[in-house]
Coordinates of N, CA and C in Angstrom, one line a residue:
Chain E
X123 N -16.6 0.2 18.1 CA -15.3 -0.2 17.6 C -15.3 -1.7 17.4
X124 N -15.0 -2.3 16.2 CA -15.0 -4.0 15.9 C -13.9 -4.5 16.2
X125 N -13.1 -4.1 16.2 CA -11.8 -4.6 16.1 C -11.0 -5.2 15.2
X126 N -11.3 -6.6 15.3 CA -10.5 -7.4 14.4 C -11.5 -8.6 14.3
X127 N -12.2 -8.4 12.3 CA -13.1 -9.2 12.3 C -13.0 -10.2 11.7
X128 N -13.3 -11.5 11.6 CA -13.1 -12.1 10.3 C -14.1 -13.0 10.0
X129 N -13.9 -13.0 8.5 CA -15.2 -14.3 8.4 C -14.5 -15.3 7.1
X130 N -15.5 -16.2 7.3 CA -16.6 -16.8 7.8 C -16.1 -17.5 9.1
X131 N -17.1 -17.5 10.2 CA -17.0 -18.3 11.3 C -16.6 -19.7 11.1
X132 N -17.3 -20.4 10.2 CA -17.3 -21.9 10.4 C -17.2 -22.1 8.6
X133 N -16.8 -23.6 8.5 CA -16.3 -23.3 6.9 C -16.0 -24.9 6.7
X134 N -16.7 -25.2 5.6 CA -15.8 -27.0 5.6 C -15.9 -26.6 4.0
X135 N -14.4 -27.4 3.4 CA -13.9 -27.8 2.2 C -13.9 -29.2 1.7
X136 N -13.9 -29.2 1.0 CA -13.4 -30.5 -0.1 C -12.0 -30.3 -0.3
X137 N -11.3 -31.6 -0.5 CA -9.7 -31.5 -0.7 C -9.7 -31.3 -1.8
X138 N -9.0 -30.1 -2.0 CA -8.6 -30.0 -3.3 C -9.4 -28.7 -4.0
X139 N -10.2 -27.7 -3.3 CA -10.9 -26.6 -3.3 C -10.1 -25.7 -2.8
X140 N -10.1 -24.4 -2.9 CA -9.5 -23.1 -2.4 C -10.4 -22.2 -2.1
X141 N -10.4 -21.2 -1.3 CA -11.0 -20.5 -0.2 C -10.3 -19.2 0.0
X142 N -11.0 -18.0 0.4 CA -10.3 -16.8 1.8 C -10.5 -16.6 2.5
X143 N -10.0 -16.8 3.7 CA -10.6 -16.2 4.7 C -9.8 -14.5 5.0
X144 N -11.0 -14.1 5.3 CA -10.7 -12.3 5.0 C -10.8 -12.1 6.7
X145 N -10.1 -11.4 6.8 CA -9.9 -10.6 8.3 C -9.4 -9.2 7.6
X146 N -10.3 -8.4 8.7 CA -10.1 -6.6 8.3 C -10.0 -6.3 10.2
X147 N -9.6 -4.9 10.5 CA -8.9 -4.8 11.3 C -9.3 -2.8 11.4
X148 N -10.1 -2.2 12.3 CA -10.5 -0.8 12.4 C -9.8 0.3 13.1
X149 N -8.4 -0.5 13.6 CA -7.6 0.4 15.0 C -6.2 0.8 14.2
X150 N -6.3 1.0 12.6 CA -5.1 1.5 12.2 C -3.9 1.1 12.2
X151 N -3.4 -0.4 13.0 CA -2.8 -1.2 13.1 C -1.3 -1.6 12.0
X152 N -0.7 -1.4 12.4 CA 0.4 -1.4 10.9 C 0.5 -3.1 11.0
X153 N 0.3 -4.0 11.9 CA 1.2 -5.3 11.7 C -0.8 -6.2 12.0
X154 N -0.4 -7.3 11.0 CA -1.2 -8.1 10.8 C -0.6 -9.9 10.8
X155 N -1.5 -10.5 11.6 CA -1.1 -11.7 11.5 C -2.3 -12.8 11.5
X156 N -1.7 -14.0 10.8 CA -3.0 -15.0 10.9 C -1.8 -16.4 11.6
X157 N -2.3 -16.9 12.3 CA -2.2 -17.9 13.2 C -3.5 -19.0 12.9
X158 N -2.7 -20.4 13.0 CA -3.9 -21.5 13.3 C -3.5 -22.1 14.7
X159 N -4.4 -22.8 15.3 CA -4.3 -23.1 16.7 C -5.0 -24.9 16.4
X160 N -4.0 -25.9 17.0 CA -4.4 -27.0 16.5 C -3.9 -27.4 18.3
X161 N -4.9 -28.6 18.6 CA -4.7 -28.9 19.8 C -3.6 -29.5 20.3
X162 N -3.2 -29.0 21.7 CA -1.7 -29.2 22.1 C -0.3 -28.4 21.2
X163 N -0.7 -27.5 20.7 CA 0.8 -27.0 20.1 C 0.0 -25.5 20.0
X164 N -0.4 -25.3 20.5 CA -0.6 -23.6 20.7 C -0.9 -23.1 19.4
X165 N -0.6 -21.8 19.0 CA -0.4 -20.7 18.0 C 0.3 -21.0 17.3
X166 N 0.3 -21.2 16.5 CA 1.4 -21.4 15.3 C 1.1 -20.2 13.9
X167 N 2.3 -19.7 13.6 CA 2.3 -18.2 12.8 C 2.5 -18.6 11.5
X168 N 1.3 -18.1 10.8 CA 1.1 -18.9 9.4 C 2.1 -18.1 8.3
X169 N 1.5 -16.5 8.4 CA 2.4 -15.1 7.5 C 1.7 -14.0 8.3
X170 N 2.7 -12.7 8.4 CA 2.7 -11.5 9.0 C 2.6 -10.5 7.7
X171 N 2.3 -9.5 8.3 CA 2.4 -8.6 7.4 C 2.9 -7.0 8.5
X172 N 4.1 -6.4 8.0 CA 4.5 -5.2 8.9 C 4.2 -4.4 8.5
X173 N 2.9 -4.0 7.5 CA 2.1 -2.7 7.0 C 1.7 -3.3 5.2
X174 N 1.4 -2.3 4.8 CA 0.8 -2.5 3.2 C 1.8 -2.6 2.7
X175 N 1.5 -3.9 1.8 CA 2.5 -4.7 0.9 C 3.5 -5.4 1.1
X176 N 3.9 -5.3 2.3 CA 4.5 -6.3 3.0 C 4.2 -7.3 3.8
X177 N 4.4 -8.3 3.4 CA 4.0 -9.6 4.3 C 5.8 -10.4 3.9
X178 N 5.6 -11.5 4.8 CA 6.9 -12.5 5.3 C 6.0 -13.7 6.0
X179 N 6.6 -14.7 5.8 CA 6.7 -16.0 6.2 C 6.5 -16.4 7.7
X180 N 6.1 -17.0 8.0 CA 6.0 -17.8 9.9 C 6.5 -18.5 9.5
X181 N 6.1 -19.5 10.7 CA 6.4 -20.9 11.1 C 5.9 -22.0 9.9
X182 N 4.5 -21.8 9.9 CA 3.9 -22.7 9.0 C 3.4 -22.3 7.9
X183 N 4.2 -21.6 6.8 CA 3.4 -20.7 5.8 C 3.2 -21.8 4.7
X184 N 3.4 -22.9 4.7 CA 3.0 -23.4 3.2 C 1.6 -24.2 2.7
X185 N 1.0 -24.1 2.2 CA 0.1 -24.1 1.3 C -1.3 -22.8 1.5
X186 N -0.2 -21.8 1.9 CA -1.1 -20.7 2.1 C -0.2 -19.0 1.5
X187 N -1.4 -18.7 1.2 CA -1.0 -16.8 0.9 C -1.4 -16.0 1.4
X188 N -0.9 -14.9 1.2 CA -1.8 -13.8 1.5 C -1.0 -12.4 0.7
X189 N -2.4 -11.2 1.2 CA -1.7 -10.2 0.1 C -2.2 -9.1 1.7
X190 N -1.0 -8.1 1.1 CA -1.9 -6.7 2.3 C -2.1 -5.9 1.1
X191 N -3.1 -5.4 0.6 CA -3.2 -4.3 -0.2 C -3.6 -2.3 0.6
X192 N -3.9 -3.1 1.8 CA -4.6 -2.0 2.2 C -4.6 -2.1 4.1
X193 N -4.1 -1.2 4.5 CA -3.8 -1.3 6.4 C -4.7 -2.1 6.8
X194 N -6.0 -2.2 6.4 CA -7.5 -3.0 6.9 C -7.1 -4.3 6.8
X195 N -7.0 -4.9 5.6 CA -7.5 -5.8 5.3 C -5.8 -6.6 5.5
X196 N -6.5 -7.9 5.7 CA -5.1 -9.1 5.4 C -6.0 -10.2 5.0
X197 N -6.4 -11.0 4.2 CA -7.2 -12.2 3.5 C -5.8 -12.9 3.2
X198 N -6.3 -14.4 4.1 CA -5.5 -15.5 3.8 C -5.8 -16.3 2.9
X199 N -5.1 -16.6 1.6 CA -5.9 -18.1 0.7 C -5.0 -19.3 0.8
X200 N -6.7 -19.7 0.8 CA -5.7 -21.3 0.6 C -5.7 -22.2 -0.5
X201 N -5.0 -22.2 -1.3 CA -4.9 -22.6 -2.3 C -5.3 -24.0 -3.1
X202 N -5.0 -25.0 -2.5 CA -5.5 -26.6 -2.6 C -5.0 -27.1 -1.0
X203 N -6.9 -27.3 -0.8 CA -7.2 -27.7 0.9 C -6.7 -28.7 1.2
X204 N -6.1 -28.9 1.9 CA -6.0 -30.4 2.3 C -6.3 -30.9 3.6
X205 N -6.9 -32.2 4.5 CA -7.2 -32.4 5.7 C -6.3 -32.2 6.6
X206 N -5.0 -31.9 6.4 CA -3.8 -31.2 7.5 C -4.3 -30.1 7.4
X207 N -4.9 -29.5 6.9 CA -5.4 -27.7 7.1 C -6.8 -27.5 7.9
X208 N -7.0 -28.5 8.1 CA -8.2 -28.7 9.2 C -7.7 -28.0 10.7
X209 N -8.0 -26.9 10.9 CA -7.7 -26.0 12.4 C -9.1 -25.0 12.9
X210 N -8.6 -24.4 13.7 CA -8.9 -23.0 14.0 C -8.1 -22.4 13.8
X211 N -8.4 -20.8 13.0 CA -7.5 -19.5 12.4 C -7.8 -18.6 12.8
X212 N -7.0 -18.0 13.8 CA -7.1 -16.6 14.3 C -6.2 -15.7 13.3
X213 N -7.1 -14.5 13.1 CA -6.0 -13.3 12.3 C -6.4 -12.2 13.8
X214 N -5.2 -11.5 13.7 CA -4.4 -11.1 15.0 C -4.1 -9.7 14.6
X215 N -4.1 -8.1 14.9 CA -3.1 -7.0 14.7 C -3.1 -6.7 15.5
X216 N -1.1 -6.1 15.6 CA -1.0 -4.9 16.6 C -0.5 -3.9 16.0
X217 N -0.3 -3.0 16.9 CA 0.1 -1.9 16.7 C 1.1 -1.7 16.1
X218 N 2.2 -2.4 16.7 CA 3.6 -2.7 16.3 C 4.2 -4.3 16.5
X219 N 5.1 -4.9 16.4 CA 5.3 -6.3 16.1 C 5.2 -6.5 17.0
X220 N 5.6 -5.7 18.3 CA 6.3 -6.5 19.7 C 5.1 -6.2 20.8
X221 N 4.3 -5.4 20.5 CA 3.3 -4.9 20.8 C 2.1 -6.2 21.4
X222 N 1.0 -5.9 22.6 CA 0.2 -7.0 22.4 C -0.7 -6.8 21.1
X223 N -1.2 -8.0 21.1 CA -2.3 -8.6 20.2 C -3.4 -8.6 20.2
X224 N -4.9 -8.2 19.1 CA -5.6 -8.3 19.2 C -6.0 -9.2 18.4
X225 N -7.2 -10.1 18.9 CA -7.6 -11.1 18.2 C -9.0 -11.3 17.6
X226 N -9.4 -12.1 16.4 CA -10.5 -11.9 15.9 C -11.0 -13.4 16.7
X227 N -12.7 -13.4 16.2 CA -13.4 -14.5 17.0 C -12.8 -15.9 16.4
X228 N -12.0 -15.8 14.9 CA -11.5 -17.3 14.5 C -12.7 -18.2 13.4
X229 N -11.8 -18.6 12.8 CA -12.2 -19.4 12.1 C -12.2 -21.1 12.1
X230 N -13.3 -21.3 12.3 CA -13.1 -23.0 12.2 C -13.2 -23.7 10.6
X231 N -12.4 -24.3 10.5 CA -12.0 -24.7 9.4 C -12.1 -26.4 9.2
X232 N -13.1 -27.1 8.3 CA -13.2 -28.4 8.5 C -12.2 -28.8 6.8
X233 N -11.3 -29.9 6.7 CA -11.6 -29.8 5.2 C -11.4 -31.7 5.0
X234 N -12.4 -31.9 4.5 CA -13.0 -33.5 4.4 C -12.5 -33.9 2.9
Chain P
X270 N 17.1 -16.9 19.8 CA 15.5 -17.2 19.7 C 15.1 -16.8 20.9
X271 N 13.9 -16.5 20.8 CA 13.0 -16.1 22.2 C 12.0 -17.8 22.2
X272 N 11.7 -18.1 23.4 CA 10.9 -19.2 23.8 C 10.1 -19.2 24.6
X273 N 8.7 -19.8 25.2 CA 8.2 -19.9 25.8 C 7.3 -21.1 26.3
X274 N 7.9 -21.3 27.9 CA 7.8 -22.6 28.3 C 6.0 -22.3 29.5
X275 N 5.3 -23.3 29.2 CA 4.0 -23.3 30.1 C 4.0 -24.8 30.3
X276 N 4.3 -24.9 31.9 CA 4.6 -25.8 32.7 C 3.1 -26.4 32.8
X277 N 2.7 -28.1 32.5 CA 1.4 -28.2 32.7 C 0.2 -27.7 31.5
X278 N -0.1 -29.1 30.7 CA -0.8 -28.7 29.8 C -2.2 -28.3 30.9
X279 N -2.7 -29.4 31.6 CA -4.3 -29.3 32.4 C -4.0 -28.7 33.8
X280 N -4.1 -28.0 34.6 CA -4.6 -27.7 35.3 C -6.4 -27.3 36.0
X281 N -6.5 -28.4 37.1 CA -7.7 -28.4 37.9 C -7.3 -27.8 39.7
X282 N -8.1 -27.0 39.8 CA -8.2 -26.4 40.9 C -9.7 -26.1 41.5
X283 N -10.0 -26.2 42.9 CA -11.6 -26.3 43.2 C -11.5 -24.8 43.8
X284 N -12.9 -24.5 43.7 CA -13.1 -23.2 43.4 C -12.9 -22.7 44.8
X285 N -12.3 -21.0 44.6 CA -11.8 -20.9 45.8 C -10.8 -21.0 46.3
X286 N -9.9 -22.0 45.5 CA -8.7 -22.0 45.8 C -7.4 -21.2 44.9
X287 N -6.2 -21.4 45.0 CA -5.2 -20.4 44.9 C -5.5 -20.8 43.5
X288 N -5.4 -20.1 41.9 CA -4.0 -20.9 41.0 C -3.7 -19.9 40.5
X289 N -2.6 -20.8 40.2 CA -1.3 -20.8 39.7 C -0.8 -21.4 38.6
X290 N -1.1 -21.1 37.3 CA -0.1 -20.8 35.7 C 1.1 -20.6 35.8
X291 N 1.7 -21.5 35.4 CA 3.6 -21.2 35.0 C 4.0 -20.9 33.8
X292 N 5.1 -20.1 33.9 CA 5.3 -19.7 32.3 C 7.0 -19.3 33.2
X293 N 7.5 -20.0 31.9 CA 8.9 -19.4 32.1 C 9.2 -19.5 30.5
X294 N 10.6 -18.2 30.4 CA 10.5 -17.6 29.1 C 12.2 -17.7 28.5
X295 N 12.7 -17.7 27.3 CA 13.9 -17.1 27.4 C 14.2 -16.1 26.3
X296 N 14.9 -15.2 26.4 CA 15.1 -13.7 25.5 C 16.6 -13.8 26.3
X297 N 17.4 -13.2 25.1 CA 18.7 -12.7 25.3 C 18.6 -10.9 25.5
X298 N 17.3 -10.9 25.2 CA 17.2 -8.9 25.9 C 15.9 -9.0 26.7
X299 N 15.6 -7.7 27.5 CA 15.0 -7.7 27.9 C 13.4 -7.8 27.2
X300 N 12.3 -8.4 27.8 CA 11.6 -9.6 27.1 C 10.1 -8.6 27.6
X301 N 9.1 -8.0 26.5 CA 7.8 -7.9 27.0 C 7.2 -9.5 27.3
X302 N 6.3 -9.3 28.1 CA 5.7 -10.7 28.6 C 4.0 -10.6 28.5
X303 N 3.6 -11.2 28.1 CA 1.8 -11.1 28.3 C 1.3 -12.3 28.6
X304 N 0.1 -12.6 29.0 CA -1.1 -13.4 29.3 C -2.4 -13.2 28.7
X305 N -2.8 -14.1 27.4 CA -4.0 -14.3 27.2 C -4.4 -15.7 27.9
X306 N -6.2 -14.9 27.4 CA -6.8 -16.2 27.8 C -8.1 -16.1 26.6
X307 N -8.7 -17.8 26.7 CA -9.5 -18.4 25.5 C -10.3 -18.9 26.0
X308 N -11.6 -18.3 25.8 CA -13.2 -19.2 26.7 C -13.3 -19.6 25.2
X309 N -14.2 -21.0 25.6 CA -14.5 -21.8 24.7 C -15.1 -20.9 23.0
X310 N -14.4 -21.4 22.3 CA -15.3 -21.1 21.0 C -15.0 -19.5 20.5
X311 N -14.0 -19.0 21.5 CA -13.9 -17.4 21.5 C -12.1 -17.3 21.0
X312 N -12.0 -16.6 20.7 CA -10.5 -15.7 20.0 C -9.9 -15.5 21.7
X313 N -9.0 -14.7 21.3 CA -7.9 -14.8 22.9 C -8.1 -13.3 23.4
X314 N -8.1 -13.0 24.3 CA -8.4 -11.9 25.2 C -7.0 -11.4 26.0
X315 N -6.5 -10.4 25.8 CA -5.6 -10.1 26.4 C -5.8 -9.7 28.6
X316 N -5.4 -10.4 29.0 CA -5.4 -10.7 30.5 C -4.4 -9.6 31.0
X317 N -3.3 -9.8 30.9 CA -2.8 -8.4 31.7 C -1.1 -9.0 30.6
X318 N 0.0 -7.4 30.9 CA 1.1 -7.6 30.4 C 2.3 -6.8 31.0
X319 N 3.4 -7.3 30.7 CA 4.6 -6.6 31.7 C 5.4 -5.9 30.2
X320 N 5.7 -5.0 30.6 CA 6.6 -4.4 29.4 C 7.9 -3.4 30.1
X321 N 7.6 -2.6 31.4 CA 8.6 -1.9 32.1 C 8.3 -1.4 33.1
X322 N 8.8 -1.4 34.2 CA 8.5 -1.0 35.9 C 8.3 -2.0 36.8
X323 N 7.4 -2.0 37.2 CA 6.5 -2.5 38.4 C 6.8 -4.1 38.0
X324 N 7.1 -4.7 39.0 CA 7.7 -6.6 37.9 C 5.9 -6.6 38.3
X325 N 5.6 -6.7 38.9 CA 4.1 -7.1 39.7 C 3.3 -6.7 38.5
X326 N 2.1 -7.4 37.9 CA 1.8 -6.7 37.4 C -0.1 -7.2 37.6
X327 N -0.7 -6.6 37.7 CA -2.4 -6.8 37.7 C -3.1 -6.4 36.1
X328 N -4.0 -7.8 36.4 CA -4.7 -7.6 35.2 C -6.3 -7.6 35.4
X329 N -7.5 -8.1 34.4 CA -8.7 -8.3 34.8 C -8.8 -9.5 35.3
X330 N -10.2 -9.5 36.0 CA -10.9 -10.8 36.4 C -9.6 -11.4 37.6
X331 N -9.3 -10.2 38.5 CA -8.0 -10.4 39.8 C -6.9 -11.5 39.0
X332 N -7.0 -11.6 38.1 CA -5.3 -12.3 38.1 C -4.0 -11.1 37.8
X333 N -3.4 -11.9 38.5 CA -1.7 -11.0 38.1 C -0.6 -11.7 38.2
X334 N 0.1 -11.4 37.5 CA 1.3 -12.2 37.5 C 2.9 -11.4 37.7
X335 N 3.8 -12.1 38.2 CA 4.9 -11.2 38.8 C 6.5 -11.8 37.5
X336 N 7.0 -10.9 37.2 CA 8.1 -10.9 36.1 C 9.6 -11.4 37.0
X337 N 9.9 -12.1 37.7 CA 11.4 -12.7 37.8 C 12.4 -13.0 37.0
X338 N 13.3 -11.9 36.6 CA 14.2 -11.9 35.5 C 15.3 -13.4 36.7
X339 N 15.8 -13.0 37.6 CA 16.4 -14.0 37.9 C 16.1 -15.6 37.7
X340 N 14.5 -16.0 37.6 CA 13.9 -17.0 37.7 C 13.5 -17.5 35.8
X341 N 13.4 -16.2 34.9 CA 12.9 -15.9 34.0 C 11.8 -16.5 33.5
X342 N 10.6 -16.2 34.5 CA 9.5 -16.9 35.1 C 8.4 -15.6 35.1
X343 N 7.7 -16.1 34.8 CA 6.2 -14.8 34.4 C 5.1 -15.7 35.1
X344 N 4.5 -16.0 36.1 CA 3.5 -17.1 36.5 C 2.6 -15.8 36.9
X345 N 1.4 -16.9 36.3 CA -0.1 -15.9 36.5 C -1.0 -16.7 37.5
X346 N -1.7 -15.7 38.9 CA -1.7 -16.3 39.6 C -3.5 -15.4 40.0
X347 N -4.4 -16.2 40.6 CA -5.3 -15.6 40.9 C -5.3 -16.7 42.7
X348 N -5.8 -15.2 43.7 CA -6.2 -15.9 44.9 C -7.0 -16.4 45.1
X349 N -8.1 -16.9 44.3 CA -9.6 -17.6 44.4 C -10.4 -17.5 43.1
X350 N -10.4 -18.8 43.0 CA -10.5 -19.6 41.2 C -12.2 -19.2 41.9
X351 N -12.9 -18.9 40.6 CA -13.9 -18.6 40.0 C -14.5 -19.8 39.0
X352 N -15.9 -20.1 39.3 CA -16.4 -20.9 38.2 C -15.8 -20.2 36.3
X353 N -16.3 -18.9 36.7 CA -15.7 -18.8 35.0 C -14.4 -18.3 34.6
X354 N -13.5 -19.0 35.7 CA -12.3 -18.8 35.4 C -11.8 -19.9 34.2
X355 N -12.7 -21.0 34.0 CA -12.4 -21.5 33.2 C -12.2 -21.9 31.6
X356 N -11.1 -21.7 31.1 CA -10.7 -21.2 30.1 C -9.1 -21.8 29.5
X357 N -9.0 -21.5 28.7 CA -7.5 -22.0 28.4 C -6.4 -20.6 28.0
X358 N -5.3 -20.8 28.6 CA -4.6 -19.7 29.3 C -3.1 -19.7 28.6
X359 N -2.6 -18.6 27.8 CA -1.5 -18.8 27.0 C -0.4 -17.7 27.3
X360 N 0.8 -18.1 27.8 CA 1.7 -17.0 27.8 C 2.3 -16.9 26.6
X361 N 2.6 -15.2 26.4 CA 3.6 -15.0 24.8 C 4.4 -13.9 25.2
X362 N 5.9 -14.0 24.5 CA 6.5 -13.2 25.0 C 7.2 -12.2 23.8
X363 N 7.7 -11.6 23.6 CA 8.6 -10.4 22.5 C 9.5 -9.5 22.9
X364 N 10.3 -8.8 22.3 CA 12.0 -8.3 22.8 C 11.0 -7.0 23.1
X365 N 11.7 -6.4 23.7 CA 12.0 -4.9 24.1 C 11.6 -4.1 23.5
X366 N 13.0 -4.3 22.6 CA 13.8 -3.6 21.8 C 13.0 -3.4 19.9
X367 N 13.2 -2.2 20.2 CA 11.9 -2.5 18.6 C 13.1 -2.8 17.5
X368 N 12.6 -3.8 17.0 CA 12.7 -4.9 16.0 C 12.1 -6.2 14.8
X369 N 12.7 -7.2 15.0 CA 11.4 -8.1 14.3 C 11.5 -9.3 14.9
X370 N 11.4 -8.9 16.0 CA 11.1 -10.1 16.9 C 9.6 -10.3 17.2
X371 N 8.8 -11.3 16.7 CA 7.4 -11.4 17.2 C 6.8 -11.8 18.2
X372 N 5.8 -11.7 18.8 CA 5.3 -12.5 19.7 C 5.5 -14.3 19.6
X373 N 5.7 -14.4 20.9 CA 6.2 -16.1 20.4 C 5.0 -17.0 21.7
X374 N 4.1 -17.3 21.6 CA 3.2 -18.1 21.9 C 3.5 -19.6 22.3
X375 N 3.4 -19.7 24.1 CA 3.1 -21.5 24.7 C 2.5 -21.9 23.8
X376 N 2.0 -23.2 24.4 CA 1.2 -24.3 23.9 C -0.1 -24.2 24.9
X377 N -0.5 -23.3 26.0 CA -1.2 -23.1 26.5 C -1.6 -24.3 27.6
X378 N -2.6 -23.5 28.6 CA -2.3 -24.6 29.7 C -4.6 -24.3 30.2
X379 N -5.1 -25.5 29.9 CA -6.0 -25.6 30.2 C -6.5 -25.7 31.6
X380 N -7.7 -24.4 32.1 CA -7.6 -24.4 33.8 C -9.0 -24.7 33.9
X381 N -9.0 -26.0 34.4 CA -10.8 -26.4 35.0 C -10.4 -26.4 36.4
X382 N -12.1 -25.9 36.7 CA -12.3 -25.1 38.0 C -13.8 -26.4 39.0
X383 N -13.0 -27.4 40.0 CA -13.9 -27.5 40.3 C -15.3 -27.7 41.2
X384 N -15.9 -27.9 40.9 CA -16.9 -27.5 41.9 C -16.8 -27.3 43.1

């Protein structure tokens, strides 16, 4: 059972380049989320999704997207990188919203 | 709004001894509560969670943490720190009540263990 995968591990950009990072997810999970984690300020909730075709906004959704076409999959893009988007990116599902969370290994994200 | 407070970004404790994670939370309903934890370089691992019953609750690797609605305090506590207890440690909490209330994630509280 994988869980909740995503790739690429490690990743450096140029400012001003766009990217996905794809997270897929094998436990049938209706609710999907991607989170970045920047030191001293915990989790921070980028966009959710509460099943196929629905996604909504976090905390910090701007200069990013995403689509759910499919229960599996949630791919975040980022549209023009910038060095504030320099984090680590966990994509996350549960079961249900209020439900715990499972988490993927993360993405390290450099963008120079 | 739901919130969640983790008292203490660093904690150091030498091995063998008690610790003790604070987390206190606030919800206007009654509040699921959990405990991940983050080894270096790794995604978050769910540690143990309270949702209904037993306030007490046990998770892996002997930590547990007890639910005081009067205190509205969720602290995770192990009796004897472990070298690989070390890790960074996040309380998150969410309503009850099914809704759209999401998990709402500390800032996490870093636990070195030592020698």
């Amino acid at each position: 059972n994988a869980g909740v995968t995503q790739t690429p591990k490690f990743q450096v950009l140029k400012t001003g380049q766009s990217m996905t990072l794809q997270c897929a997810q094998d436990m049938n999970h209706e609710y999907m989320s991607w989170y970045r984690q920047d030191p001293g300020m915990g989790l921070r909730l980028i966009h959710y999704s509460v099943g196929a075709g629905i996604t909504d906004q976090g905390e910090v959704p701007n200069g990013y997207n995403v689509s759910r076409s499919t229960t599996e999959d949630f791919p975040l893009r980022l549209l023009s990188a910038a060095p504030s988007q320099t984090s680590v990116y966990f994509c996350a599902s549960n079961l249900r919203q209020n439900t715990e969370a499972f988490f993927g290994q993360g993405t390290r994200l450099t963008v120079v | 709004a739901q919130s969640v407070t983790q008292l203490g970004s660093h904690v150091s404790v030498s091995e063998g001894a008690l610790v003790l994670l604070r987390c206190n939370y606030s919800s206007s309903v009654p509040p699921y509560l959990f405990w991940y934890v983050q080894y270096p370089n790794q995604g978050l691992q769910l540690l143990l969670k309270y949702t209904t019953g037993a306030t007490l609750v046990k998770g892996i690797n002997g930590f547990e943490a007890e639910f005081k609605k009067s205190e509205t305090s969720f602290h995770l506590t192990k009796p004897s720190a472990h070298m690989s207890d070390a890790a960074e440690y996040f309380c998150a909490v969410s309503k009850a009540n099914f809704g759209n209330e999401k998990l709402t994630f500390g800032t996490g509280t870093r636990l070195t263990i030592i020698p």
